[in-house]
Coordinates of C-alpha atoms in Angstrom, one line a residue:
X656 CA 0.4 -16.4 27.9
X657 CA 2.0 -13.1 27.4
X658 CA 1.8 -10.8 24.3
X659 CA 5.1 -12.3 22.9
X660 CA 3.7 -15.5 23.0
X661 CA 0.4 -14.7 21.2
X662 CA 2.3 -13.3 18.3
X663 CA 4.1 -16.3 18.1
X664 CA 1.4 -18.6 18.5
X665 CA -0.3 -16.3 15.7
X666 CA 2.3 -16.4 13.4
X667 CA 2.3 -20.6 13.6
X668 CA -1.6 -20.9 12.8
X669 CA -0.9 -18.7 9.8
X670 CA 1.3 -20.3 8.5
X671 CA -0.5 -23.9 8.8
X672 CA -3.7 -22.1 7.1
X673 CA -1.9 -19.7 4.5
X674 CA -3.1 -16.9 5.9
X675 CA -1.9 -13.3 6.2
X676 CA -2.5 -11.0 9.0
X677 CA -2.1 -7.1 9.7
X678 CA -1.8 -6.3 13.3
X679 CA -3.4 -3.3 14.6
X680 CA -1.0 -0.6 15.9
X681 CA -2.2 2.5 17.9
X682 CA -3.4 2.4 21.4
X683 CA -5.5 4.1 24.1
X684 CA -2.5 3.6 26.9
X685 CA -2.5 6.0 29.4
X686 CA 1.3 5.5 29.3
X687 CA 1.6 6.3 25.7
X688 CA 3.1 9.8 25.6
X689 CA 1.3 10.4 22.1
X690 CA -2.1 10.1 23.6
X691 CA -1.9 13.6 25.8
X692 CA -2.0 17.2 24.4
X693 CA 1.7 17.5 25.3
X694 CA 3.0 14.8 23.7
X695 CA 3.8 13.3 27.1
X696 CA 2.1 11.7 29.9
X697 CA 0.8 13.8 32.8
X698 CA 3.4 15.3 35.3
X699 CA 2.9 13.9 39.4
X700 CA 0.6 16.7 40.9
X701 CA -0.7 17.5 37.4
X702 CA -4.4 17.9 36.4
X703 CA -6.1 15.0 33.9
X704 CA -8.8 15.6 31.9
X705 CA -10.7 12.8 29.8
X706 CA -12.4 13.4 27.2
X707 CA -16.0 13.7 28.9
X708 CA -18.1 13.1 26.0
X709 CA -16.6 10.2 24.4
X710 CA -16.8 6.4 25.4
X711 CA -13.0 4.9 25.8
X712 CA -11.0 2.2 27.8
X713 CA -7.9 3.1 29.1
X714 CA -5.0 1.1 30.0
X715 CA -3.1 2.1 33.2
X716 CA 0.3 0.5 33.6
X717 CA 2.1 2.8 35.7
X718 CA 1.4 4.7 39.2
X719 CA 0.7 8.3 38.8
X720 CA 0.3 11.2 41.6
X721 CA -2.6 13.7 40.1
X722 CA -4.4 16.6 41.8
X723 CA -7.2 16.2 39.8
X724 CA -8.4 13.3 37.4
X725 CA -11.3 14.0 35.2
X726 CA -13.3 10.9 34.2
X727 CA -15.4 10.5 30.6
X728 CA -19.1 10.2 31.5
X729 CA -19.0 6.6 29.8
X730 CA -15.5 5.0 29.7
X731 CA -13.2 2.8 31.6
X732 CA -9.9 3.1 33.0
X733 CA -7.9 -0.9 33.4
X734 CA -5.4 -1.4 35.7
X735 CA -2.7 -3.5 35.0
X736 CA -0.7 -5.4 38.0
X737 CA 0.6 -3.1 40.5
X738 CA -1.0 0.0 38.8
X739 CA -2.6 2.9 40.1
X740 CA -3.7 6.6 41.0
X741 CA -2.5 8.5 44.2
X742 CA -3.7 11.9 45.4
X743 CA -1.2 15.0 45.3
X744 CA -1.1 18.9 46.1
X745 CA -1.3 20.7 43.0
X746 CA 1.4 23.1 42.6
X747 CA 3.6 24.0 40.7
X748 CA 6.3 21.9 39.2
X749 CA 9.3 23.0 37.2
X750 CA 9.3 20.0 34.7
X751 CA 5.6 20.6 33.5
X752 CA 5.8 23.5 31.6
X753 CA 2.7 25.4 31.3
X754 CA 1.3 23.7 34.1
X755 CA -1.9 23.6 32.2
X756 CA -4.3 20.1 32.8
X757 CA -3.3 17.2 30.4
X758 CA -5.7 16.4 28.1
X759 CA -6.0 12.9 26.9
X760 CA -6.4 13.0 23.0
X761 CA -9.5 12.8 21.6
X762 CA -9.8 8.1 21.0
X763 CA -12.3 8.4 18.3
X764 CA -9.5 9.6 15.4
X765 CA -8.1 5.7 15.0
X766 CA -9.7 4.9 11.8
X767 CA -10.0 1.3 10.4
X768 CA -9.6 2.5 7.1
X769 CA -6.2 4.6 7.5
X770 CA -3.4 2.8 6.0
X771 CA -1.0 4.2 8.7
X772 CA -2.5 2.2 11.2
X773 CA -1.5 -1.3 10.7
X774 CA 1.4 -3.1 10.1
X775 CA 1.2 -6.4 7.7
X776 CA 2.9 -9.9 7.9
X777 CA 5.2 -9.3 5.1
X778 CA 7.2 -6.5 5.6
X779 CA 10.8 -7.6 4.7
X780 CA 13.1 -4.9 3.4
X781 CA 12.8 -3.8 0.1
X782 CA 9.5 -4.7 -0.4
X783 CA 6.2 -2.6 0.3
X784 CA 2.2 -3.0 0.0
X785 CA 0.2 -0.5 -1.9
X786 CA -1.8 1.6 -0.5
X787 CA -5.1 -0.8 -0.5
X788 CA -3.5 -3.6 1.2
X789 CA -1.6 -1.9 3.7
X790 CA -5.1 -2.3 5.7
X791 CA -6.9 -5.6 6.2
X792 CA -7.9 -7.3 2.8
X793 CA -11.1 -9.9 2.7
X794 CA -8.3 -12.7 3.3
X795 CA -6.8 -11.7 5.9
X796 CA -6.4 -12.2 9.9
X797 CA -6.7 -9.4 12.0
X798 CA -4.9 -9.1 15.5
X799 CA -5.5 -6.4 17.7
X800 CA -3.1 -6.7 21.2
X801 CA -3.8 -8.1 24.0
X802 CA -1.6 -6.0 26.5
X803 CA -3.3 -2.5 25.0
X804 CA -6.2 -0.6 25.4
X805 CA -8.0 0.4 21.8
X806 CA -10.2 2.4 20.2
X807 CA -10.9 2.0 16.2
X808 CA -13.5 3.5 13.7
X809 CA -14.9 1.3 11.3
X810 CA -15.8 3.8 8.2
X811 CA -18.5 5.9 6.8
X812 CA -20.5 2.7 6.5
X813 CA -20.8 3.0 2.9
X814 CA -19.6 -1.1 2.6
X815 CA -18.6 -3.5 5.2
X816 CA -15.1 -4.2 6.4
X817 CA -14.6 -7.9 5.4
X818 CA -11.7 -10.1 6.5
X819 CA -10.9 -13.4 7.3
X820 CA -10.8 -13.2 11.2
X821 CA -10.7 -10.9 14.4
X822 CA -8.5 -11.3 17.3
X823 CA -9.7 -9.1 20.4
X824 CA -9.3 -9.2 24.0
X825 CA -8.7 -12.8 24.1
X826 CA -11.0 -13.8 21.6
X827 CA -10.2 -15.1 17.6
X828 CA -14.2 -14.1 15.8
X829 CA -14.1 -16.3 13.1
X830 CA -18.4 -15.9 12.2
X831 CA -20.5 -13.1 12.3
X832 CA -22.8 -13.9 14.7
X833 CA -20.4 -14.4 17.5
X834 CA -18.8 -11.2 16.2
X835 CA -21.9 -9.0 16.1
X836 CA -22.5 -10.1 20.0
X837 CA -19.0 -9.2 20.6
X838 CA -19.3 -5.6 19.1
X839 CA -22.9 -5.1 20.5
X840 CA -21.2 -5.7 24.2
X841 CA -20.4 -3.2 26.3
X842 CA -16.6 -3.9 25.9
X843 CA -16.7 -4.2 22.3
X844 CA -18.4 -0.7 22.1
X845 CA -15.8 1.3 23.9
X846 CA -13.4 -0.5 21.2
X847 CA -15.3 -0.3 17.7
X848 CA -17.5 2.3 16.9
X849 CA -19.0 4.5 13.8
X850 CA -21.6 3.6 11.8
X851 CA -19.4 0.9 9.5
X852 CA -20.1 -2.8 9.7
X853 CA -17.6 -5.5 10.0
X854 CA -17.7 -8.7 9.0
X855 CA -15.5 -12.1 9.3
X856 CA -15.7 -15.9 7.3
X857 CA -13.8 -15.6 4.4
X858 CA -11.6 -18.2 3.5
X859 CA -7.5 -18.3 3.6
X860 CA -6.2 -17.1 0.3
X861 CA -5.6 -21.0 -1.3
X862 CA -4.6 -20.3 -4.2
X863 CA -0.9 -20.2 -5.1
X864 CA -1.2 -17.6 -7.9
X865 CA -2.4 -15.0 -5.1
X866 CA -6.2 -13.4 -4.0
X867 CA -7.0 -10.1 -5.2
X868 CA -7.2 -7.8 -1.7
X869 CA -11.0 -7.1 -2.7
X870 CA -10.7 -3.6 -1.3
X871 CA -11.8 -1.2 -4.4
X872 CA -15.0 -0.4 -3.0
X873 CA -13.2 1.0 -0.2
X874 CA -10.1 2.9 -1.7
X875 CA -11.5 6.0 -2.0
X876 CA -12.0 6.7 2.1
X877 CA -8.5 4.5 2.3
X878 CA -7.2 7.5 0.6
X879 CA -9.0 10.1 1.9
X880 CA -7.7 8.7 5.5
X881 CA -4.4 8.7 4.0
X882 CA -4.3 11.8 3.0
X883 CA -6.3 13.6 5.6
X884 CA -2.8 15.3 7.4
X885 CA -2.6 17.1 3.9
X886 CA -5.3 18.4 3.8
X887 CA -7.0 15.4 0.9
X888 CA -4.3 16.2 -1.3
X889 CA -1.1 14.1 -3.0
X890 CA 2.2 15.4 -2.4
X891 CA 3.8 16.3 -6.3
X892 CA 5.9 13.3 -7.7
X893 CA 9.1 14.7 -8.3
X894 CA 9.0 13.0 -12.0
X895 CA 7.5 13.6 -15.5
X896 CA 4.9 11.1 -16.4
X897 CA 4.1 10.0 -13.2
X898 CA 2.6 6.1 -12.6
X899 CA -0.6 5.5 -10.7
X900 CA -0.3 1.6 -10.1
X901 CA -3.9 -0.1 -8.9
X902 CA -4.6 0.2 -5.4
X903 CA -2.4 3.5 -5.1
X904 CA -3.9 6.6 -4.0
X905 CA -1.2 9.2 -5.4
X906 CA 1.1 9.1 -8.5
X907 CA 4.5 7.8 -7.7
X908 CA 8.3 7.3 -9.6
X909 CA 9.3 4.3 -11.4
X910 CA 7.9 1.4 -13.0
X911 CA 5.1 -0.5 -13.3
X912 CA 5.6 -4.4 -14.4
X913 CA 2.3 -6.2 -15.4
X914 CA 2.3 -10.1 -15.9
X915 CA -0.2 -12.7 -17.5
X916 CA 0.6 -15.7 -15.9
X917 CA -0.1 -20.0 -16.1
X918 CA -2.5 -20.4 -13.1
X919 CA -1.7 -23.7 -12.7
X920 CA 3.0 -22.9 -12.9
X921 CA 2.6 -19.4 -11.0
X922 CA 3.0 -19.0 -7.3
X923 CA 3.2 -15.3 -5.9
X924 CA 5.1 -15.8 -3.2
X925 CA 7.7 -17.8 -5.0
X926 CA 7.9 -14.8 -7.6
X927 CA 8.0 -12.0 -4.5
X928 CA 11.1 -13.8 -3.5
X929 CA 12.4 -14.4 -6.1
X930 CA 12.4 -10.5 -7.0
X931 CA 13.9 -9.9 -3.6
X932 CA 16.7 -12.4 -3.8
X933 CA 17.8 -12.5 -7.0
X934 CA 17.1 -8.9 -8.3
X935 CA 16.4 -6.6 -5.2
X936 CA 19.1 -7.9 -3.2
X937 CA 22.0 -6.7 -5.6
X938 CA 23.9 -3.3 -5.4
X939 CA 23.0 -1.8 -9.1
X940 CA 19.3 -1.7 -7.6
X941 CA 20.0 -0.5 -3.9
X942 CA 17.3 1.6 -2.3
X943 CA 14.6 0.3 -4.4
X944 CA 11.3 -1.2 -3.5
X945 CA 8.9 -3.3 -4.9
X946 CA 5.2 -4.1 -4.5
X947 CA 3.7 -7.6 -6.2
X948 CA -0.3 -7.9 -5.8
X949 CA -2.8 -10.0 -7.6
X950 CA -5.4 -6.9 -9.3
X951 CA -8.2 -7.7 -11.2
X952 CA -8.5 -6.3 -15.0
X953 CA -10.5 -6.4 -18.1
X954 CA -9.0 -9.2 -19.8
X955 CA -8.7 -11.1 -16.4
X956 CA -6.8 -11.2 -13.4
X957 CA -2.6 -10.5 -13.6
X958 CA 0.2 -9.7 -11.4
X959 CA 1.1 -6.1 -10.8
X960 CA 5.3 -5.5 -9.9
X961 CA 5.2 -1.8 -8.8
X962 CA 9.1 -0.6 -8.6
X963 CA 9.7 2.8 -6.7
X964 CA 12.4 4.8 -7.3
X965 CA 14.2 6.2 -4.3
X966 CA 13.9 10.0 -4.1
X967 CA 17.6 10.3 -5.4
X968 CA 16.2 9.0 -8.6
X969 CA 18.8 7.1 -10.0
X970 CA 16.2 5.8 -12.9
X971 CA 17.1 2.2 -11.4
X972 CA 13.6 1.2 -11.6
X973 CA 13.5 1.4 -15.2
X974 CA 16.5 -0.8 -14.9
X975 CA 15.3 -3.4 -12.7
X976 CA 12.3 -3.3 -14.6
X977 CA 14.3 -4.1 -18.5
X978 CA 15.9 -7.1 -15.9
X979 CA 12.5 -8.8 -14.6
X980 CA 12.0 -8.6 -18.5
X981 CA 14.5 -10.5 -19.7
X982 CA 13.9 -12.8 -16.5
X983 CA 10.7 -13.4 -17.8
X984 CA 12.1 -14.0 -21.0
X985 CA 14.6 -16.5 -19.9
X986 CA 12.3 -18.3 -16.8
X987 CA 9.2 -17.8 -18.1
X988 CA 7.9 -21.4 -19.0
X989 CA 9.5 -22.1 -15.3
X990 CA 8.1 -19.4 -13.2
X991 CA 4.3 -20.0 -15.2
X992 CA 4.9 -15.9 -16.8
X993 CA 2.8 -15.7 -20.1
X994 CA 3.6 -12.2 -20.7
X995 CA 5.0 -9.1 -19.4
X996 CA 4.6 -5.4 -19.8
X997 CA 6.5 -2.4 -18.7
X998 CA 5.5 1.1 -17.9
X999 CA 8.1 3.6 -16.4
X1000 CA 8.1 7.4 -15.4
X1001 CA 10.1 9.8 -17.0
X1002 CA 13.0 12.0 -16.5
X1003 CA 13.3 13.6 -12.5
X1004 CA 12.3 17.2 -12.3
X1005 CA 14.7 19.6 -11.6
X1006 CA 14.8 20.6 -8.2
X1007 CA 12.9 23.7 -7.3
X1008 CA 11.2 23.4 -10.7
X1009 CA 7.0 21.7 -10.7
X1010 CA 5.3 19.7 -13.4
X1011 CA 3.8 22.6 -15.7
X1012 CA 5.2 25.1 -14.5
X1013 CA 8.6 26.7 -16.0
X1014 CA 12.0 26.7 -14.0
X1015 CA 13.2 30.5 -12.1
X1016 CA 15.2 32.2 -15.0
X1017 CA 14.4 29.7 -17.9
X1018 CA 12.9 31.0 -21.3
X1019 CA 9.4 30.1 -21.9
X1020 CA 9.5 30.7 -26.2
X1021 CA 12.5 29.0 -26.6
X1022 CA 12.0 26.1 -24.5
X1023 CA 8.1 25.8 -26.0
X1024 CA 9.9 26.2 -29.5
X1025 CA 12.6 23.3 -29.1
X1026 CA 9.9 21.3 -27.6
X1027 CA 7.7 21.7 -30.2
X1028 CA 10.9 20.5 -32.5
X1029 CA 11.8 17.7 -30.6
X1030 CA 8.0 16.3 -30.6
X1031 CA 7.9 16.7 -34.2
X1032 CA 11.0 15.2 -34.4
X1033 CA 9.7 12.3 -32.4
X1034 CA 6.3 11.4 -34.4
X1035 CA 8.6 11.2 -38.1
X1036 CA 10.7 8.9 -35.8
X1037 CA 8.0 6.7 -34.4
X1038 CA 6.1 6.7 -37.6
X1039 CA 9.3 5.9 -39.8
X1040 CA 10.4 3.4 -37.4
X1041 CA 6.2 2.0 -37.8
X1042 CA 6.6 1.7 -41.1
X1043 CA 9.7 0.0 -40.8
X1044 CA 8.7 -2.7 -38.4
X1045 CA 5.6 -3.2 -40.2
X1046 CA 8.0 -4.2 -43.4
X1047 CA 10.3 -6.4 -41.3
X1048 CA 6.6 -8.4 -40.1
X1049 CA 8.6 -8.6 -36.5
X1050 CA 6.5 -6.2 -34.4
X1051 CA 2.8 -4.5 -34.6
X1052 CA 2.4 -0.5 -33.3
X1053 CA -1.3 0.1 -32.1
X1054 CA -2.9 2.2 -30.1
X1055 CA -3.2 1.4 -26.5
X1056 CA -5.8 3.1 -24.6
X1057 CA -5.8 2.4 -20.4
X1058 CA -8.8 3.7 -18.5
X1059 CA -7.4 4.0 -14.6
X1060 CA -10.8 4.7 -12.0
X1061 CA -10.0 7.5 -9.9
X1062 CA -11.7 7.6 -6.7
X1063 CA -13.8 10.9 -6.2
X1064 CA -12.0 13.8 -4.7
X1065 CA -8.8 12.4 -5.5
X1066 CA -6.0 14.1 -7.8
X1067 CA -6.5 13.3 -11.0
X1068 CA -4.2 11.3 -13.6
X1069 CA -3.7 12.3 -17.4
X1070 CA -3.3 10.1 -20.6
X1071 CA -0.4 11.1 -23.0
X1072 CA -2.0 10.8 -26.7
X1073 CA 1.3 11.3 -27.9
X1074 CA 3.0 8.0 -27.0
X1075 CA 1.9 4.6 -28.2
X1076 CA 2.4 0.9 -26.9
X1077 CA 5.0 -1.4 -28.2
X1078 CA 3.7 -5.0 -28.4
X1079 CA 5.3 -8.1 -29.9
X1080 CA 3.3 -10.5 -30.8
X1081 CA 4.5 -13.8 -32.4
X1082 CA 4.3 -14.2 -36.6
X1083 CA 4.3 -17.3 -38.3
X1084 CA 7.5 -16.8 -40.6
X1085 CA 9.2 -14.2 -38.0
X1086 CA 12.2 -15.0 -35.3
X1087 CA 12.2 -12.6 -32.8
X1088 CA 16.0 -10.8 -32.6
X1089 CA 18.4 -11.5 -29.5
X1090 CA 18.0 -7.7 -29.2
X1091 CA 14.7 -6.9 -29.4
X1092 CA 14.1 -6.2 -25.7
X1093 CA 17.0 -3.7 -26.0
X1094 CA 14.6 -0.6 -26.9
X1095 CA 15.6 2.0 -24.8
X1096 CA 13.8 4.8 -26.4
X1097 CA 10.6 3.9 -25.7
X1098 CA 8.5 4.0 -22.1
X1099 CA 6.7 0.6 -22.4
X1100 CA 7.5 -2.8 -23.6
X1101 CA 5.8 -6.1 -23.7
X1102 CA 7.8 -9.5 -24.2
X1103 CA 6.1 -12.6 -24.3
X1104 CA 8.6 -15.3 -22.8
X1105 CA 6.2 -18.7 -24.2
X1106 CA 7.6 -17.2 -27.6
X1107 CA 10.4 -15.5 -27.3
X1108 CA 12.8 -18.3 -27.0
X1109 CA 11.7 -20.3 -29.6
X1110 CA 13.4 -20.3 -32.8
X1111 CA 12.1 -21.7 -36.4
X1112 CA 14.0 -24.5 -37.3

């Protein structure tokens, strides 16, 4: 069966089991232009050089004329059909540059844990996985290809890689036993290696509400794999206020939508495309993408609807946000939404201009003084509007405190004293107003849909 056909025969046993997979996405190809120094495969006559100190298996497809060929000390070079190596004068040839030996990139940088390195089930347009599930979560089925040579690290070893399944080589390891004999093998050590520990046998995701990824233990080498090209640090988000949604390693533009839901009305899948369809799908909120994953918080598990702003920032995600809002509003009883809060970012920074720092030509005491105005001006306006709503016995200001776990090493958020919580919460005499989700001042909102279509009578 060819590699087409194991996809699709993939795809039809996850589907009868509910599962999700992530397929595996580098390779050790000989043909594969990114796996030589020169960001090309070796030129006929040229010199090859593997690495000698590293165990590998390489898949030949082509035929190729060397002078020299350099062979690891433990490794293994597979020949496809009508593959192979021919000797040839070395010389020089006008298409090979430097004419210096090709080296074949060192096979032991593929890490397990590096987001970059797979590519899920689920990835329509429009929609994106945060940065903990764009690797394997505890659910899912992993596929590595059958018509390409691999090489993958599998962590520091501080906790085990757990997922639902392994597809190598041929073979689908659904236990651990058969797995462990796999990866103690002489073939599955030139493929896995590092002093992590995998494991398989956890069930399909059966519950239509969603699974939690179950990957916080590991998040903090996620993102230090992630960020490892920059040197372990996030690039700036070009916003004030930035979000960091759960399972995210740096701060991003936007919004963040959090929903308690009816565990026995919700399905996730239902509600992810539902927001692509209905919402996603129209022009006002073109060049948006969202992120829906089941997380894990104090008061329970919820739904997290992470909306990124394109980097035009149009401030559509606020928008779409205020929409899934008044969806949940409308829908709620339907879709199983108990509740639903929203978070956005602030304002764009000006280009050329960085969080905390002041623009090229701007005025430091008069910006610091109108600022100082304006937030003066903004605490008698949220404490005149408290006292206010208190009165009217519609709505209840407190004081919302959210503690966010940063992994080690990683940039740092900040909580804004400054700005409280909104929440509406149902009174016995009180009818909620037709415009009360119509707060545009504010950066958060909650709305409670089981309530706020009711009326008294």
């Amino acid at each position: 069966m060819g590699w087409l056909g194991q996809v699709l025969l993939w795809l039809q046993l996850c589907a009868l089991t509910q599962a999700a997979y992530k397929l595996w996405v580098p390779n050790t190809n000989f043909d594969t232009d990114t796996n030589w120094s020169q960001n090309r495969t070796p030129c006929a006559g040229g010199s090859i050089q593997l690495p000698a100190d590293k165990m590998v298996s390489v898949l030949v497809r082509g035929s190729h004329a060397v002078a020299n060929l350099r062979l690891p000390l433990d490794g293994e070079l597979v020949l496809a059909s009508g593959a192979g190596f021919s000797a040839a004068e070395e010389g020089p040839r006008p298409d090979c540059g430097s004419g210096l030996p090709a080296l074949f990139r060192d096979p032991d940088r593929f890490s397990w844990l590096d987001p970059h390195l797979w590519r899920a089930e689920a990835e329509a347009p429009g929609l994106f996985f945060v940065d903990a599930e764009r690797v394997p979560c505890v659910h899912d089925d992993v596929l590595f290809p059958t018509d390409a040579s691999f090489r993958v690290g599998l962590g520091p070893g501080a906790n085990p890689v757990r997922v639902r399944s392994v597809s190598a080589l041929g073979q689908t390891f659904t236990g651990d036993e058969d797995l462990a004999a796999f990866l103690a093998s002489r073939a599955g050590r030139l493929r896995f290696h590092g002093p992590g520990a995998l494991r398989v046998g956890a069930e399909a995701c059966a519950d239509p509400a969603g699974c939690e990824c179950g990957g916080a233990e590991t998040l903090p080498w996620v993102c230090a794999a992630l960020l490892q090209p920059r040197g372990g640090r996030c690039p700036p988000a070009p916003c004030r206020d930035a979000l960091r949604p759960e399972g995210q390693c740096c701060d991003l533009c936007g919004a963040l939508v959090s929903l308690t839901y009816d565990a026995a009305v919700f399905d996730l899948e239902r509600y992810r495309a539902r927001l692509l369809d209905t919402f996603l799908a129209q022009p006002q909120y073109q060049g948006l993408q969202a992120a829906v994953s089941k997380v894990r918080r104090d008061e329970g598990a919820g739904v997290q609807v992470v909306l990124l702003e394109p980097e035009s920032g149009t401030r559509g995600a606020g928008r779409l946000g205020r929409a899934l809002l008044a969806d949940a509003t409308e829908h709620g009883a339907a879709l199983g939404v108990l509740s639903a809060v929203l978070r956005e970012s602030g304002a764009p920074l000006e280009s050329g201009s960085a969080e905390g720092q002041d623009a090229p030509g701007s005025r430091p005491g008069l910006v610091g003084g109108l600022a100082t105005v304006g937030l003066l001006v903004l605490l008698l306006a949220v404490l005149g509007t408290g006292l206010v709503l208190h009165r009217s016995g519609r709505l209840r200001w407190r004081r919302h405190q959210e503690a966010e776990s940063q992994p080690i090493g990683l940039p740092q958020g900040f909580s804004n004293p400054v700005f409280h919580v909104a929440t509406w919460e149902k009174q016995p005499s009180a009818q909620l107003p037709s415009a009360a989700l119509n707060v545009d001042s504010s950066t958060c909102y909650f709305v409670n849909p089981l309530f706020a279509a009711q009326t008294e009578v």
